[in-house]
Short mmCIF file of C-alpha atoms in Angstrom, two decimals:
data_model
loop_
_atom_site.label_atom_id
_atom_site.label_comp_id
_atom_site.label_asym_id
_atom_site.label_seq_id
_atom_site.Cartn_x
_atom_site.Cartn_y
_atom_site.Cartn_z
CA UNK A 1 0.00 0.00 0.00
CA UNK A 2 2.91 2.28 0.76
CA UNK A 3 4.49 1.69 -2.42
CA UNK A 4 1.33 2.63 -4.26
CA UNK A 5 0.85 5.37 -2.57
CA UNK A 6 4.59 6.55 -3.19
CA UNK A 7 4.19 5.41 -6.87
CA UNK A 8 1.09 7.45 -7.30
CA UNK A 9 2.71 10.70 -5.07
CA UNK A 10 5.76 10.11 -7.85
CA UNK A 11 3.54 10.58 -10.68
CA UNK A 12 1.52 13.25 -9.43
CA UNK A 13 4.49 15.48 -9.05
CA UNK A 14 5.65 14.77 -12.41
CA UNK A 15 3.32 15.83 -13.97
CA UNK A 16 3.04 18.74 -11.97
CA UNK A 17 6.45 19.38 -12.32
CA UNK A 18 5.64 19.25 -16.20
CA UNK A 19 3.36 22.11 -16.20
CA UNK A 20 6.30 24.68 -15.84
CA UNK A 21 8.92 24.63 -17.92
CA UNK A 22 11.59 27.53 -19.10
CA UNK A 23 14.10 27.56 -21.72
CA UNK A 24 16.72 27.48 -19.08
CA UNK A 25 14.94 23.42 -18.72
CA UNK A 26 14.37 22.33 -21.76
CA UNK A 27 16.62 20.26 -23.91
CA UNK A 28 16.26 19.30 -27.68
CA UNK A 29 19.34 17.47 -29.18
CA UNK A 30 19.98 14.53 -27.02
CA UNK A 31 17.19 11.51 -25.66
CA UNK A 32 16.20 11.13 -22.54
CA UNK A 33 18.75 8.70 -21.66
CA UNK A 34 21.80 10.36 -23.08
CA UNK A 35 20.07 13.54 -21.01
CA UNK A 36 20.15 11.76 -17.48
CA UNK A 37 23.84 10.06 -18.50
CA UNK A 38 25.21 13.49 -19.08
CA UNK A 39 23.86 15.46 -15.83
CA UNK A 40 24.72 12.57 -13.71
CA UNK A 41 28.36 13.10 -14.70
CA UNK A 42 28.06 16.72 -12.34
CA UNK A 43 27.21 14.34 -9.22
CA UNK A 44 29.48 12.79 -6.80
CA UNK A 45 28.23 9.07 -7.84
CA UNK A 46 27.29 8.90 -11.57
CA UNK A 47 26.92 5.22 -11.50
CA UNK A 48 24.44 5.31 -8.69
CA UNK A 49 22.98 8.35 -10.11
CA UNK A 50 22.11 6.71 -13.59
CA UNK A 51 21.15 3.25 -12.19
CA UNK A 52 18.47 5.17 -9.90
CA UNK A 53 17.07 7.37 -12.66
CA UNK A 54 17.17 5.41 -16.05
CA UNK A 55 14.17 3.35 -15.22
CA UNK A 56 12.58 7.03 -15.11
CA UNK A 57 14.20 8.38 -18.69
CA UNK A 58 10.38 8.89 -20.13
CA UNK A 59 9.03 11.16 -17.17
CA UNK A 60 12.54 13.09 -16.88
CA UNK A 61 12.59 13.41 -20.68
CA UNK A 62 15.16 16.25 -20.82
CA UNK A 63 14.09 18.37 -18.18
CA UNK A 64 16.48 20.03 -15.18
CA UNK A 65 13.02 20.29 -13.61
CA UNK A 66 12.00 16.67 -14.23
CA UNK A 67 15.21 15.45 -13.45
CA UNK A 68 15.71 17.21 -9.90
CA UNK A 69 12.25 16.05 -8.72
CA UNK A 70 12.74 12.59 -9.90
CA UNK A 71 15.60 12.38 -8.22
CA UNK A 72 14.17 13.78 -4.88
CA UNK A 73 11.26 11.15 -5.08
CA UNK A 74 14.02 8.15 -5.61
CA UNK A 75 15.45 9.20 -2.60
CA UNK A 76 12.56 8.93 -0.71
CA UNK A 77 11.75 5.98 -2.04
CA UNK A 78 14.71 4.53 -1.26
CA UNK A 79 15.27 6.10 2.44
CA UNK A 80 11.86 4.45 3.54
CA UNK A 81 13.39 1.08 2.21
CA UNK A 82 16.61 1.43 4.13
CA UNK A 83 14.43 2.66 6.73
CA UNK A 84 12.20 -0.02 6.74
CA UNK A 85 15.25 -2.58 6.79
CA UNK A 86 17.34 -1.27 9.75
CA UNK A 87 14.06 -1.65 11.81
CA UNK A 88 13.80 -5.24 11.07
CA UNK A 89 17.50 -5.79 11.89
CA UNK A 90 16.25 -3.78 15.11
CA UNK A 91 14.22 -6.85 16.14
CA UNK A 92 16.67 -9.44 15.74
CA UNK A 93 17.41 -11.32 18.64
CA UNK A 94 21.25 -11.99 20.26
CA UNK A 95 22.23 -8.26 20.12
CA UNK A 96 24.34 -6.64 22.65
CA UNK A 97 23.73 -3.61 24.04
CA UNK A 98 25.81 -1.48 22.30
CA UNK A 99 24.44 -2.82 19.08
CA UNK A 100 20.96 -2.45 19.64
CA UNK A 101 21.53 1.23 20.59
CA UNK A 102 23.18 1.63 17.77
CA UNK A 103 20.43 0.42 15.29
CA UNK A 104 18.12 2.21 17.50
CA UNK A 105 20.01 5.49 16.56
CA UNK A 106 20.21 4.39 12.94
CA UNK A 107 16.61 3.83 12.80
CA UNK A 108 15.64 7.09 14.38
CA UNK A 109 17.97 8.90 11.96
CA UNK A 110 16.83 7.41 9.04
CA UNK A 111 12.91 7.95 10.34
CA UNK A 112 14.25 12.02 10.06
CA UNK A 113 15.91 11.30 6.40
CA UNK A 114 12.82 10.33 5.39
CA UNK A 115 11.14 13.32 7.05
CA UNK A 116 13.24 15.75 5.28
CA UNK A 117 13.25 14.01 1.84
CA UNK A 118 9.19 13.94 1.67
CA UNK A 119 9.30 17.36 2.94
CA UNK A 120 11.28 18.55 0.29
CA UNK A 121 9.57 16.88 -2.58
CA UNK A 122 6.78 18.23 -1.18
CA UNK A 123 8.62 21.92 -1.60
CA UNK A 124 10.13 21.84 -4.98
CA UNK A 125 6.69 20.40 -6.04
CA UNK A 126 5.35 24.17 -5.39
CA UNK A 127 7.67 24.94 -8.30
CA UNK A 128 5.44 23.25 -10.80
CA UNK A 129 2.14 24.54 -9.52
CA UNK A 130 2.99 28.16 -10.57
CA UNK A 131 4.51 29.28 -7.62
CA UNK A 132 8.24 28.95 -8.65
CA UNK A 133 8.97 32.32 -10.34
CA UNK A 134 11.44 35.35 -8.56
CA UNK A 135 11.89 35.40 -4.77
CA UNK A 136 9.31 32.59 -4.13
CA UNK A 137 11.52 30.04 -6.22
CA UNK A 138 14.32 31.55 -4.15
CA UNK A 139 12.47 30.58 -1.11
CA UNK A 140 11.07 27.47 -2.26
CA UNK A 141 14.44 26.35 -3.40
CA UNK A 142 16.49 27.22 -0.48
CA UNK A 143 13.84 25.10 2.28
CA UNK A 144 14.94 22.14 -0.80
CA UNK A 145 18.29 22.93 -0.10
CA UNK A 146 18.18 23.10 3.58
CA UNK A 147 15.99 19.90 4.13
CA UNK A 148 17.96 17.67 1.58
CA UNK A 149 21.20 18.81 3.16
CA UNK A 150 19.79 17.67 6.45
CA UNK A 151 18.70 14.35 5.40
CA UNK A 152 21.93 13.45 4.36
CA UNK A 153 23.86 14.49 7.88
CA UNK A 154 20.78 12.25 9.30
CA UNK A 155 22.33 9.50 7.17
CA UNK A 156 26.22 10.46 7.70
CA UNK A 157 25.19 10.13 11.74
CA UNK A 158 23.43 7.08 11.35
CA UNK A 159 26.93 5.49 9.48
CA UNK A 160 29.32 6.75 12.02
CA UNK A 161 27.37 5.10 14.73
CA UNK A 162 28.13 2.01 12.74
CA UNK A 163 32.01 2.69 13.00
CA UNK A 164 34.53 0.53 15.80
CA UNK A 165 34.45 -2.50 16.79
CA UNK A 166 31.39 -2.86 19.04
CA UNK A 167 29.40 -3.78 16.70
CA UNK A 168 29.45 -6.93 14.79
CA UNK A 169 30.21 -7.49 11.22
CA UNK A 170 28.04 -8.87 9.88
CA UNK A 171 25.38 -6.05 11.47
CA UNK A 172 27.62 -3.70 9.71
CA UNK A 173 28.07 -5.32 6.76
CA UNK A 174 23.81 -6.14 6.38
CA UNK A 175 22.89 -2.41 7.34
CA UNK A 176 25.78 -0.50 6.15
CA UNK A 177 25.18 -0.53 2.21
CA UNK A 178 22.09 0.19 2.31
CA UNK A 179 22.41 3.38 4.12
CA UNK A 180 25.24 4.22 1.80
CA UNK A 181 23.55 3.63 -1.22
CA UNK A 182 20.92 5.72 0.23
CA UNK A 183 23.39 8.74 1.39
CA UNK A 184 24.57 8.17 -2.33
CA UNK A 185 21.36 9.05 -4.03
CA UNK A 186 20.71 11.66 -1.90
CA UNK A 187 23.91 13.18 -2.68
CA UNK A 188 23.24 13.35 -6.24
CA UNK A 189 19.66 14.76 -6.03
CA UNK A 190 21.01 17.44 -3.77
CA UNK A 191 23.41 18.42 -7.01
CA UNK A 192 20.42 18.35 -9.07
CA UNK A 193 18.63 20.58 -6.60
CA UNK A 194 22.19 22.94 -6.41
CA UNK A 195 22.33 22.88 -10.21
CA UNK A 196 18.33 23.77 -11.22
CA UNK A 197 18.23 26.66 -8.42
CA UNK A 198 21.78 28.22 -9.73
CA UNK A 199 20.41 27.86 -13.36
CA UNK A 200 16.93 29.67 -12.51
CA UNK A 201 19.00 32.67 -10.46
CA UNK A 202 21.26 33.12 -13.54
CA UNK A 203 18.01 33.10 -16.08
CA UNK A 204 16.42 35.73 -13.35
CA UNK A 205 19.05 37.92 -13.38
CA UNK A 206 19.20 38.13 -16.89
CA UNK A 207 16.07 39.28 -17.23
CA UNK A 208 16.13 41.67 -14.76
#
């Protein structure tokens, strides 16, 4: 049921996220695909960032716009997963103390991530319901900015809790990738976010 709901949420913001579009956005010489390969070579992880956003090449088309909040809802998506994962490692039975708190603190961490994530998908999706012009795309953008950026120290915390030898390896080695792949994707939709809000100032200031 979550997934649907998530799936649906997803598509709703794409197309809303459709309904505004400036030259600064649009892109006419390259497909879809070649248009995600190419921005994801401006983020920390390209790999990750293409693997998590081909699947979408049709909705992104060859947006900036498209792109950012496709990458925003991945990371969601993929947070509540993670999420979702370290709280059934939570339940497993044998841990020590130290361990348990330590998934405990994981958990609640990534319970913020995906806090932050939804609310800034949420955000930038006020960009494509006509509200994304001038100081209020300024605004919008910089709550993206601060949320996204927040989500990912929730994630950071959640791996150095994870670091020494108290707790076991295989824990570390069940819960660990997952966060990072998460941290990852988050990474790169921040750069999106960084990269459609620096485009938009410069096209405002031009025609100012």
């Amino acid at each position: 049921m979550a997934s649907t709901l998530l799936s649906l949420s997803l598509l709703v913001l794409l197309i809303a996220a459709g309904t505004v579009e400036s030259s600064v956005t649009k892109r006419s010489k390259s497909n879809p695909t070649d248009f995600i390969k190419s921005s994801c070579k401006a983020t920390r992880y390209p790999v990750a960032c293409v693997q998590s956003l081909s699947g979408y090449a049709n909705a992104i088309r060859q947006s900036d716009q498209q792109l950012t909040i496709t990458a925003l809802s991945v990371s969601v998506s993929r947070a509540q997963s993670c999420a979702s994962f370290v709280k059934k490692m939570g339940l497993v039975k044998g841990m020590k103390p130290m361990e348990y708190s330590t998934v405990r603190d994981c958990i609640d961490n990534m319970n913020d991530s995906v806090d932050r994530l939804n609310q800034s998908v949420k955000e930038f999706g006020l960009v494509g319901k006509g509200k994304g012009k001038g100081k209020d795309l300024a605004w919008h953008m910089s709550n993206v900015q601060t949320w996204v950026s927040a989500a990912i120290t929730d994630q950071a915390t959640c791996l150095d809790g994870f670091d020494g030898p108290h707790v076991d390896r295989k824990l570390n080695a069940a819960i660990r990738p997952k966060v990072v792949d998460v941290s990852q994707v988050t990474s790169n939709a921040l750069a999106f976010v960084n990269r459609f809000a620096s485009r938009h100032r410069a096209a405002a200031a031009l025609t100012n």
